[in-house]
Short mmCIF file of C-alpha atoms and ligand atoms in Angstrom, two decimals:
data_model
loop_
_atom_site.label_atom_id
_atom_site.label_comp_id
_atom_site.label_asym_id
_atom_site.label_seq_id
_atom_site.Cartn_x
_atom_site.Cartn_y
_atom_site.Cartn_z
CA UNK A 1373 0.00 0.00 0.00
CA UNK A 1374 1.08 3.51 -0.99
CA UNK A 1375 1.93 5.62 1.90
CA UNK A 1376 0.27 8.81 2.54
CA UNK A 1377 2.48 11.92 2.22
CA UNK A 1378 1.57 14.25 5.62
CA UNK A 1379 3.38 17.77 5.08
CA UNK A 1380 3.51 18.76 9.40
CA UNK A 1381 3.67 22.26 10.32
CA UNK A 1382 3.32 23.01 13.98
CA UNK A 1383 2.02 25.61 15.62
CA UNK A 1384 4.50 26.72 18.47
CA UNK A 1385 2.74 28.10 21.35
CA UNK A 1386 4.37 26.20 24.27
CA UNK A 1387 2.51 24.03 25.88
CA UNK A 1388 -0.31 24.42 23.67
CA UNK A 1389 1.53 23.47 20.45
CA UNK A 1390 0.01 21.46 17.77
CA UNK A 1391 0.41 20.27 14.31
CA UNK A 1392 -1.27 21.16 11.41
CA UNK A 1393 -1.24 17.77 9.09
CA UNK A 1394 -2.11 18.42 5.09
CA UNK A 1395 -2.44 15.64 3.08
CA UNK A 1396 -4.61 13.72 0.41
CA UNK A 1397 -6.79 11.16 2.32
CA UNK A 1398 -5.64 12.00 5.61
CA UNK A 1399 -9.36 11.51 7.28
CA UNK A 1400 -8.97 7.78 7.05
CA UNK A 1401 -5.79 8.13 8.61
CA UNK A 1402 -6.81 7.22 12.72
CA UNK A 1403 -3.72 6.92 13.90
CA UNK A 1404 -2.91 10.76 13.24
CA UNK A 1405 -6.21 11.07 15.43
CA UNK A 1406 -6.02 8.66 18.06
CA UNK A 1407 -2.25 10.10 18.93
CA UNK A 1408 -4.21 13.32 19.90
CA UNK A 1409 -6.76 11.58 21.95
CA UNK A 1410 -6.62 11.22 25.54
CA UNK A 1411 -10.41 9.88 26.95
CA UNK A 1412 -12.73 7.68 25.77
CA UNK A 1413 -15.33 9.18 24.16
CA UNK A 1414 -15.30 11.82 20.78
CA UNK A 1415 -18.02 13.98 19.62
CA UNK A 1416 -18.21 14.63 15.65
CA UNK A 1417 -19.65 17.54 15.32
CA UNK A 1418 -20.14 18.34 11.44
CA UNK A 1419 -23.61 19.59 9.22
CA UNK A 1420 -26.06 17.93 7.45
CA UNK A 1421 -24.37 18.77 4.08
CA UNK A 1422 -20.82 17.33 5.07
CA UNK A 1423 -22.37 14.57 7.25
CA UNK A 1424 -23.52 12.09 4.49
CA UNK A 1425 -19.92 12.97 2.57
CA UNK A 1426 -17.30 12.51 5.11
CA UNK A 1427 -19.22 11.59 8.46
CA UNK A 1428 -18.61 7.62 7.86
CA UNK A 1429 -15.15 8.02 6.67
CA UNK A 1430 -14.61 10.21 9.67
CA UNK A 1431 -16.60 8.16 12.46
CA UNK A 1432 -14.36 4.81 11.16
CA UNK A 1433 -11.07 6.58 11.79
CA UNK A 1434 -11.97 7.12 15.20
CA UNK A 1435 -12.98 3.09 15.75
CA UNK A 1436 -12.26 2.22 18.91
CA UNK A 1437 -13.75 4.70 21.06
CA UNK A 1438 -17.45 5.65 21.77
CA UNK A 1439 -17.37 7.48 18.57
CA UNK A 1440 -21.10 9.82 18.62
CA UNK A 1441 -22.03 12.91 16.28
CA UNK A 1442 -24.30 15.83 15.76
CA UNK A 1443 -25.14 17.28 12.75
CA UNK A 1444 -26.29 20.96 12.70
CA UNK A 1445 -27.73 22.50 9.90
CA UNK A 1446 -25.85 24.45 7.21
CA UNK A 1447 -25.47 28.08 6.95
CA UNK A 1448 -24.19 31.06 8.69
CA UNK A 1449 -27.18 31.90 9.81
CA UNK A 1450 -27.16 29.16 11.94
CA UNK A 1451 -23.74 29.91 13.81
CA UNK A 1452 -25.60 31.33 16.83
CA UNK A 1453 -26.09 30.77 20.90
CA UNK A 1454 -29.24 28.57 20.19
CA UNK A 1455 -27.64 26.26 17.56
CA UNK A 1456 -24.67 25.64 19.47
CA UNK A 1457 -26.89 24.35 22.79
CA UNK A 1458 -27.57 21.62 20.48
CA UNK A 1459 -23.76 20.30 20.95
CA UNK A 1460 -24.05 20.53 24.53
CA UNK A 1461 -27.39 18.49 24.29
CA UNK A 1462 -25.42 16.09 22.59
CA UNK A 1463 -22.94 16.24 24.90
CA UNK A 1464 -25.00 15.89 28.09
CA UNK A 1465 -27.27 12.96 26.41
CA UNK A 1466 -24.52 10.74 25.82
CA UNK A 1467 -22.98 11.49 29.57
CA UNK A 1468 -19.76 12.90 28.07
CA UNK A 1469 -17.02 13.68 30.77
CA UNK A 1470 -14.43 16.47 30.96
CA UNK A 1471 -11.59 13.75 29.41
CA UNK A 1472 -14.03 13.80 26.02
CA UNK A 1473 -12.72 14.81 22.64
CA UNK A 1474 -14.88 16.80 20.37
CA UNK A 1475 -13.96 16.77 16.79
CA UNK A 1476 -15.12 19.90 14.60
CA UNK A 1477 -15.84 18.11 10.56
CA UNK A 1478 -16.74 20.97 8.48
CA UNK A 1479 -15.57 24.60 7.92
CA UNK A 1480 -15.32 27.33 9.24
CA UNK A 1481 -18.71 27.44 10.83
CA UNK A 1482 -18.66 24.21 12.35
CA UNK A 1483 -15.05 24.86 13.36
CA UNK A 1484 -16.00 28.05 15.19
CA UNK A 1485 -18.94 26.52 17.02
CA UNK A 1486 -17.42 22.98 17.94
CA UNK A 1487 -14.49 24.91 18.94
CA UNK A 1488 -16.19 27.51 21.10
CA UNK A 1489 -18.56 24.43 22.49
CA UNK A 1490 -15.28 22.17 23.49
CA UNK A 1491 -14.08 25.69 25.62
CA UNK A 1492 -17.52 26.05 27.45
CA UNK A 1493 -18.39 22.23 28.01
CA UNK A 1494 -17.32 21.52 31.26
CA UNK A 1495 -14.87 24.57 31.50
CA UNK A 1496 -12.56 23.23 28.81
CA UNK A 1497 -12.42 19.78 26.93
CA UNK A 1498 -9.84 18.75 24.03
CA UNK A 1499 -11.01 19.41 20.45
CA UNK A 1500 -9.81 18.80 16.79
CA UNK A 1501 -10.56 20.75 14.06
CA UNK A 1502 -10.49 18.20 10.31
CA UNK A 1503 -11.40 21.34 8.34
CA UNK A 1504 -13.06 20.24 4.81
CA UNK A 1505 -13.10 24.47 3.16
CA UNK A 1506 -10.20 25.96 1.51
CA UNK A 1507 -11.24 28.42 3.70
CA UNK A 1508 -11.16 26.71 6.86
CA UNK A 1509 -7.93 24.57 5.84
CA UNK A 1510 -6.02 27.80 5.55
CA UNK A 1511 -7.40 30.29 7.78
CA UNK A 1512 -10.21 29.10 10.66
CA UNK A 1513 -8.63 25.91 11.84
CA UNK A 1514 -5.87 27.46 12.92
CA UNK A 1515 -5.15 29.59 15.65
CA UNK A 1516 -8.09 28.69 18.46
CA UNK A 1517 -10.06 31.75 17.64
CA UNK A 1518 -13.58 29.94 18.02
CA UNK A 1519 -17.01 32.16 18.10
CA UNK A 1520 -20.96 32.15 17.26
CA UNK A 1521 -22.31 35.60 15.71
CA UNK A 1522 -24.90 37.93 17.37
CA UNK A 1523 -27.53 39.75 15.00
CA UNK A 1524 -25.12 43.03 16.25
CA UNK A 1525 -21.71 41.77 15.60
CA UNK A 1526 -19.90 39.28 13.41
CA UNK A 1527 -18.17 36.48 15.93
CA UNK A 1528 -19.14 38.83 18.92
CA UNK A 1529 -19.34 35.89 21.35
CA UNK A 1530 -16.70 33.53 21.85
CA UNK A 1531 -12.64 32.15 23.26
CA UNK A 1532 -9.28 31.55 22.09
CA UNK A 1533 -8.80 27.86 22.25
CA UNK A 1534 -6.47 25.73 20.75
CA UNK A 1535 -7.24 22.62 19.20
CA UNK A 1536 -4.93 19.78 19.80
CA UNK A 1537 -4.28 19.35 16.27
CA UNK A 1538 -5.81 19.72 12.88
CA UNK A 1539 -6.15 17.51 10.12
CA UNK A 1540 -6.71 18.73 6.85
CA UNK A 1541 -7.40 16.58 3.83
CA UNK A 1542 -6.87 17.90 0.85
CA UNK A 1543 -8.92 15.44 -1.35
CA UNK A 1544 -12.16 16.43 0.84
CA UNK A 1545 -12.00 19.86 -1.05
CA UNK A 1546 -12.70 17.68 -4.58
CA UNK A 1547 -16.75 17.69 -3.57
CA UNK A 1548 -16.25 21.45 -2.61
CA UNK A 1549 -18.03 23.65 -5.00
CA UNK A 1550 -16.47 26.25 -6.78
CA UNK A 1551 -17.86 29.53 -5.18
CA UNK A 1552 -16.79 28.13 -2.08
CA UNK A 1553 -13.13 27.12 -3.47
CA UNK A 1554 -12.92 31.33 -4.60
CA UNK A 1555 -14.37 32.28 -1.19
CA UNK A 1556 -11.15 30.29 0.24
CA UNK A 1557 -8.72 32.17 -2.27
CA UNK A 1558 -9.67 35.29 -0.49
CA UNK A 1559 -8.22 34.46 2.62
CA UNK A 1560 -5.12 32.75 0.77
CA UNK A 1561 -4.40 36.28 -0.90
CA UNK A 1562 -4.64 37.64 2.24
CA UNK A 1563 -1.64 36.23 3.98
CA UNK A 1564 0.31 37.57 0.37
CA UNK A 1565 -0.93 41.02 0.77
CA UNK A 1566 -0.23 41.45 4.92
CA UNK A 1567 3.24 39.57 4.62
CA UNK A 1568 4.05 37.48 2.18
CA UNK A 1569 4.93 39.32 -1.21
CA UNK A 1570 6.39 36.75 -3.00
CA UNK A 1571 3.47 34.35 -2.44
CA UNK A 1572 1.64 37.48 -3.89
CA UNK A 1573 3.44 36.67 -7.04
CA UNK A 1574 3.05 33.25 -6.94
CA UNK A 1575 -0.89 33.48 -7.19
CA UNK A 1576 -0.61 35.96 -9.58
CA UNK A 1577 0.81 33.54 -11.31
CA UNK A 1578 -0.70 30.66 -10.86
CA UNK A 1579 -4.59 31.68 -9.87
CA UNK A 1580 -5.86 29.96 -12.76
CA UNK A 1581 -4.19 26.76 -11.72
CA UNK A 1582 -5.97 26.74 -8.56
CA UNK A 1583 -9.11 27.69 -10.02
CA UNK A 1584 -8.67 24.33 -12.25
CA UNK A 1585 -7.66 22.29 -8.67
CA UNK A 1586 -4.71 21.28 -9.41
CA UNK A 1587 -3.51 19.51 -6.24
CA UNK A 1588 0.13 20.28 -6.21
CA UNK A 1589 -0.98 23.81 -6.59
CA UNK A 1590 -3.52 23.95 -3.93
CA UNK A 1591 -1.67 21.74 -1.80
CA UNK A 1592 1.28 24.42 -1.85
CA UNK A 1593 -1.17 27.26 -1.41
CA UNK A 1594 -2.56 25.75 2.04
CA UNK A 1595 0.96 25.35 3.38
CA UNK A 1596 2.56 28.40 2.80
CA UNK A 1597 -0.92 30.22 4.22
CA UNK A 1598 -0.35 28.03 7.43
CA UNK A 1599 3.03 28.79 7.41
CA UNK A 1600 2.08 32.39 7.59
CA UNK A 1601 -0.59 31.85 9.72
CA UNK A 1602 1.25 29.55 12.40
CA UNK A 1603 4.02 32.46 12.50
CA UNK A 1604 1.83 35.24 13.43
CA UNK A 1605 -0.46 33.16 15.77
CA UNK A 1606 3.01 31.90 17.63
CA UNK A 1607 4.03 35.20 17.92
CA UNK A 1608 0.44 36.96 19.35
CA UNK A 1609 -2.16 34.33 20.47
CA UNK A 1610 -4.85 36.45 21.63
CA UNK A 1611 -4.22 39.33 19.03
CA UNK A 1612 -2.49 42.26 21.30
CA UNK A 1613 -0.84 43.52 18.18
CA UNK A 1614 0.18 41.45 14.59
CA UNK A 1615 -2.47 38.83 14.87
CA UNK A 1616 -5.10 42.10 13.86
CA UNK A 1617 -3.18 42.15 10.27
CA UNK A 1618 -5.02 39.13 9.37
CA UNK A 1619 -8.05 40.62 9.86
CA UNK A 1620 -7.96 42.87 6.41
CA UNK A 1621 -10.66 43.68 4.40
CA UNK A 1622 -12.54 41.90 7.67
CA UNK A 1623 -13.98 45.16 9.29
CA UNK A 1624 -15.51 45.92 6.00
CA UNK A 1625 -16.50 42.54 5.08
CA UNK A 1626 -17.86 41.21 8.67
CA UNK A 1627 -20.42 44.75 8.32
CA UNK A 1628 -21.08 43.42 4.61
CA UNK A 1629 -22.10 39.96 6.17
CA UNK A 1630 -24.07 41.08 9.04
CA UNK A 1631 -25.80 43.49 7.04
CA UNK A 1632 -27.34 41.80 4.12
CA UNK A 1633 -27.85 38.86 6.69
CA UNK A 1634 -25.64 36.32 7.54
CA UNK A 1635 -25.15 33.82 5.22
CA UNK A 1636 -26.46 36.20 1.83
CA UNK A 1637 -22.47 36.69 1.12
CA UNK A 1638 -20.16 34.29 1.84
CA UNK A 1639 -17.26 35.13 4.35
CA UNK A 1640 -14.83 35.30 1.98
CA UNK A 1641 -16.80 36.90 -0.46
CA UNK A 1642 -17.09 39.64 2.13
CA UNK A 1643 -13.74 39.84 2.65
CA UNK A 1644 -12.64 40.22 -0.67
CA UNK A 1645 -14.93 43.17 -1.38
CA UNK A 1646 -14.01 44.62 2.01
CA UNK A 1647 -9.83 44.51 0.80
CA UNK A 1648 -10.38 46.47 -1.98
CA UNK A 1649 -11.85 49.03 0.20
CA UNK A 1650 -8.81 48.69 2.70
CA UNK A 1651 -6.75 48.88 -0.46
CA UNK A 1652 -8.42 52.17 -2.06
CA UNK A 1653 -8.38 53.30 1.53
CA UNK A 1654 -4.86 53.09 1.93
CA UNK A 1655 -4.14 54.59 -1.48
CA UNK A 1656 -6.19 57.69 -0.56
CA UNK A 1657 -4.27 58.20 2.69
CA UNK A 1658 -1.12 58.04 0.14
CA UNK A 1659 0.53 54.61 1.24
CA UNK A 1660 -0.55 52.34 -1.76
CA UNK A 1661 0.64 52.99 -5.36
CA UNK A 1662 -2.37 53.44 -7.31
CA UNK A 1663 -0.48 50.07 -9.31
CA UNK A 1664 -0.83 48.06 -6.38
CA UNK A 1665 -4.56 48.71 -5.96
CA UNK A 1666 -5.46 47.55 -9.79
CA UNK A 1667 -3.22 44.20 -9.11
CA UNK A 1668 -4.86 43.35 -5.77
CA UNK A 1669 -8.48 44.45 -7.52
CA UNK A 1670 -7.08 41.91 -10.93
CA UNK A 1671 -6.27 39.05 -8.56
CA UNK A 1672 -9.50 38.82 -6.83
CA UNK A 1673 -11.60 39.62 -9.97
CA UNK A 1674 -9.37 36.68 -11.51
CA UNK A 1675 -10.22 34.67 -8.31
CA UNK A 1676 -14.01 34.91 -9.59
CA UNK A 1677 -14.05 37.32 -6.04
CA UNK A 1678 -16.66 40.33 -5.81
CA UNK A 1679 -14.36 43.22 -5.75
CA UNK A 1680 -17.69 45.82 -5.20
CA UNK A 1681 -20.00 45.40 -2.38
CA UNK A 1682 -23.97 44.93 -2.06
CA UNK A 1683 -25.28 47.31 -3.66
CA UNK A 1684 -28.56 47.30 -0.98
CA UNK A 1685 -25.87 48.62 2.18
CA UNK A 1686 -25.98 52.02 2.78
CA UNK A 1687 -22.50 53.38 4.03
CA UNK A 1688 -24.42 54.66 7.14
CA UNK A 1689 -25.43 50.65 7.91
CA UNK A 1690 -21.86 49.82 7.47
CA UNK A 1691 -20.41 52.58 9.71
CA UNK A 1692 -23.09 51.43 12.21
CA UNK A 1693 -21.81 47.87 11.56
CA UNK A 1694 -18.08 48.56 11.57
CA UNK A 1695 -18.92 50.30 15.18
CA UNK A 1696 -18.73 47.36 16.57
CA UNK A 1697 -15.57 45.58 15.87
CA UNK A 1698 -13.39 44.04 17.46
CA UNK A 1699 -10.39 46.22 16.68
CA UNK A 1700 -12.43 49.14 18.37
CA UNK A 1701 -10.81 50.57 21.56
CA UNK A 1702 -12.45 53.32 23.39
CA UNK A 1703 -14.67 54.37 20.81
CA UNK A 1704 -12.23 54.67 17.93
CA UNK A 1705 -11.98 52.25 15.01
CA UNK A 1706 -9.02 50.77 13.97
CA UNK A 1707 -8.38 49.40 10.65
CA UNK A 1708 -5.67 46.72 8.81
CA UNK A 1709 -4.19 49.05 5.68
CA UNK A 1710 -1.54 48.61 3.49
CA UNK A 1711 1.51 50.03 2.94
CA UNK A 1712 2.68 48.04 0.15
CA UNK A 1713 1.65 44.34 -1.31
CA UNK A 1714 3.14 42.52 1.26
CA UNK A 1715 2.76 44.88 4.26
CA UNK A 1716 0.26 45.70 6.52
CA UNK A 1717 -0.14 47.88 9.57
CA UNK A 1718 -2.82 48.61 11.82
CA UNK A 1719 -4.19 52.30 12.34
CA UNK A 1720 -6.70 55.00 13.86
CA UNK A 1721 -4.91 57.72 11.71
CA UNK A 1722 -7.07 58.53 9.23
CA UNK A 1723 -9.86 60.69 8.72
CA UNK A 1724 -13.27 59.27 8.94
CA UNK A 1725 -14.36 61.65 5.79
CA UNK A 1726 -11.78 59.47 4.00
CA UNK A 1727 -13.19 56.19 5.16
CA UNK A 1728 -16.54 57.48 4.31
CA UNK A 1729 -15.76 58.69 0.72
CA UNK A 1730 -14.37 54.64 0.52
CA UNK A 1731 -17.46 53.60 1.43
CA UNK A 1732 -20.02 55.85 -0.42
CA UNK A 1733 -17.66 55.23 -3.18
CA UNK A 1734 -18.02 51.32 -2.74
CA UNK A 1735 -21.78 51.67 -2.69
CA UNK A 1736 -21.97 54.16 -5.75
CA UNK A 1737 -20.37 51.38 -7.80
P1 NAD B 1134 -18.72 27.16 5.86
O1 NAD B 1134 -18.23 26.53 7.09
O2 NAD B 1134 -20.09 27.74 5.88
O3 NAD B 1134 -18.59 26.14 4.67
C1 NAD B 1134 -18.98 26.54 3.40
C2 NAD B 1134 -20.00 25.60 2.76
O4 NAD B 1134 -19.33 24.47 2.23
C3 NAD B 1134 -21.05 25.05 3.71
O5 NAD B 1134 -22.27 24.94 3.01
C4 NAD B 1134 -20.52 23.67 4.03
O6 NAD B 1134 -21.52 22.77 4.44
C5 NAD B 1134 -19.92 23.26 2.73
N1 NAD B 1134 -18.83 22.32 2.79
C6 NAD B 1134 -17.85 22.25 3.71
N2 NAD B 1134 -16.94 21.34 3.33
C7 NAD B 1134 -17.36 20.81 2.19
C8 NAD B 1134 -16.84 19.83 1.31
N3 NAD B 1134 -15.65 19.27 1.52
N4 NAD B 1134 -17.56 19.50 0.24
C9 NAD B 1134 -18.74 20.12 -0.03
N5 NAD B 1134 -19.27 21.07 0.73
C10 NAD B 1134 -18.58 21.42 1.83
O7 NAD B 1134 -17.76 28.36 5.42
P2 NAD B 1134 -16.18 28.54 5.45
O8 NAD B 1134 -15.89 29.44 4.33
O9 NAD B 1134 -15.47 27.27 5.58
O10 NAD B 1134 -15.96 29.33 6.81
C11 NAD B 1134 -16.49 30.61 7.03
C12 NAD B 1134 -16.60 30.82 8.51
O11 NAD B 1134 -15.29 30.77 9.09
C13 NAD B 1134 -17.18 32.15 8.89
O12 NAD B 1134 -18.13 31.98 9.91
C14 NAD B 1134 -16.01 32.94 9.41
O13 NAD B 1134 -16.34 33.89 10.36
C15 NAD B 1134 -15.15 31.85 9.99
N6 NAD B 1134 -13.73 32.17 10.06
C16 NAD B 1134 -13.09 31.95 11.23
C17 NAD B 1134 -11.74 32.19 11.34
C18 NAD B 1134 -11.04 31.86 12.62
O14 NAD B 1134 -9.86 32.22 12.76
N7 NAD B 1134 -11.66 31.14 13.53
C19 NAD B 1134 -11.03 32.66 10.24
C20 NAD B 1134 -11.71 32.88 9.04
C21 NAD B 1134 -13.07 32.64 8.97
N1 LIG B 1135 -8.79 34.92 10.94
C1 LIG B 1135 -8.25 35.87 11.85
C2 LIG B 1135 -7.43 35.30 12.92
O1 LIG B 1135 -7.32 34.10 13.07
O2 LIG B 1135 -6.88 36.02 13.69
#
């Protein structure tokens, strides 16, 4: 039998390290699982879309324990308070004790909620995230942030809390479809525009090839955005400074989300529209080349990426939105700009008649 190939990045945060396995097949692999499993009894927790696709496949790798599940339904909309009682339910039903595992099979929404459930259940049990999203593979399963949404606030309520590991299989993202696949490329051009130049370059270069899913291609694409994101998660855990780069385009996009109604645009649809506005931003304020803006506002559009917003969102509703971020301290709203492609920085210096001609500019489109 052919041996799987498992490229293992780790994420260095002490004694809460973990690796990050990427592979092809890795799901049936249960010995990558049962090394990160302490108790007796795992939780799946996955969706009804991903449960009759991977939930077997899954469930088998874990043989061996008492292996239970509970499938949510699909959909931002549903990543609130009341869904996520429906793990605990789960949890209590099947008299699951503090040494249980909970295993988060989905993307980022399931990875978010099983997360966040694993910190509350019983102050704190071990979970692993098996993302099945580009998205998710290269962004959400990494670095413990874990939330639901409130009707006020994108991923207002929630923890930092590490998984033990995660396992992402590549050859889950063949059933993925392919607005979904673009609404992962967002987040992979992210990591080239905050710090990564050169990977920049690379999917300038080779968008198309992902686009086709070519599987050397995507394969080095998740990497090198886990490489990037394991860095700047090692170096700020609970986002006191560089961790907030990786939020760009996010303060526009999360108001773009919650205000059509969550699960209208896709996350990373949101967040692509929302970096052009960072980008334009930052070009007004006289940082970006005017260059820089059309190749960032190319790559996307290449990335079959909405580079415009909803047209039905006032700029009022997204200053109202944007209000409440996270990055707000005292009042004032921060914002993740650029300098250049491949360099971020995080700022209150600018004038909000700039951000609002961005905006009203972004709606007038
Ligand atoms: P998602 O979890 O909603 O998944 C997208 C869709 O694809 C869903 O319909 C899902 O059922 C389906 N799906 C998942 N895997 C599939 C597969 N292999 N084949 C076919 N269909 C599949 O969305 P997402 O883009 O993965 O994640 C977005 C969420 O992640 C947002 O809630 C966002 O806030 C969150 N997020 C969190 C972080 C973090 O650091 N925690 C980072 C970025 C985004
Ligand atoms: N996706 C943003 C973060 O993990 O910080």
């Amino acid at each position: 039998m052919n041996k799987k190939i498992i490229n293992t990045l780790n994420v260095d945060l002490k004694e809460r390290s973990y690796p990050i396995y990427i592979g092809e097949g890795l799901l049936c692999e249960s010995g990558l699982f049962k090394r990160h499993i302490e108790g007796q009894q795992v939780m799946v927790v996955t969706n009804e879309t991903i449960a009759p696709l991977y939930l077997d496949t899954c469930l088998d790798a874990l043989d061996g324990f008492q292996r239970e599940s509970v499938v949510l339904p699909d959909g931002e909309q549903y990543k609130t308070l009341e869904i996520l009682t429906k793990i605990f339910d789960a949890l209590l039903e099947k008299r699951f004790d503090r040494f249980a595992t909970v295993v988060a099979l989905g993307g980022g929404v399931i990875g978010d909620m099983a997360g966040f459930a694993a910190a509350c259940y019983q102050r704190g049990v071990p979970f692993i995230q098996v993302p099945t999203t580009l998205l998710s593979q290269v962004d959400s399963s990494v670095g413990g942030k874990t939330a639901v949404n409130h009707p006020l606030g994108k991923n207002m309520i929630g923890a930092f809390y590490q998984p033990r590991c995660v396992v992402a299989d590549t050859q889950t993202l063949d059933s993925l479809p392919d607005r979904e696949l673009s609404a992962g490329l967002a987040e992979v051009i992210k990591y080239g525009l905050i710090r990564d130049e050169s990977f920049f370059l690379w999917l300038e270069q080779n968008i198309d090839t992902l686009l086709a899913r070519d599987a050397t291609a995507l394969a080095y694409a998740i990497e090198r955005s886990c490489i990037n994101k394991a860095e700047i998660v090692a170096a700020d855990e609970k986002e006191q400074g560089v961790r907030a780069l990786l939020n760009l385009g996010h303060t526009f996009g999360h108001a773009i989300e919650a205000g059509v109604g969550y699960g209208k645009w896709l996350h990373g649809e949101a967040v692509a529209a929302g970096t052009v506005m960072a980008a334009e931003m930052s070009c007004q304020l006289g940082w970006l080349e005017e260059a820089s803006v059309v190749r960032i506002t190319t790559l996307l559009r290449r990335a079959r990426l909405p580079i415009n917003g909803p047209p039905e969102l006032s700029a009022a509703q997204y200053l109202e939105f944007m209000a409440v971020d996270k990055k707000v301290i005292a009042g004032k709203l921060r914002l993740v700009l650029l300098e250049k492609i491949g360099k971020a920085l995080i700022t209150s210096d600018f004038s909000p008649k700039v951000l609002e001609r961005v905006i009203d500019a972004a709606c007038a489109r």
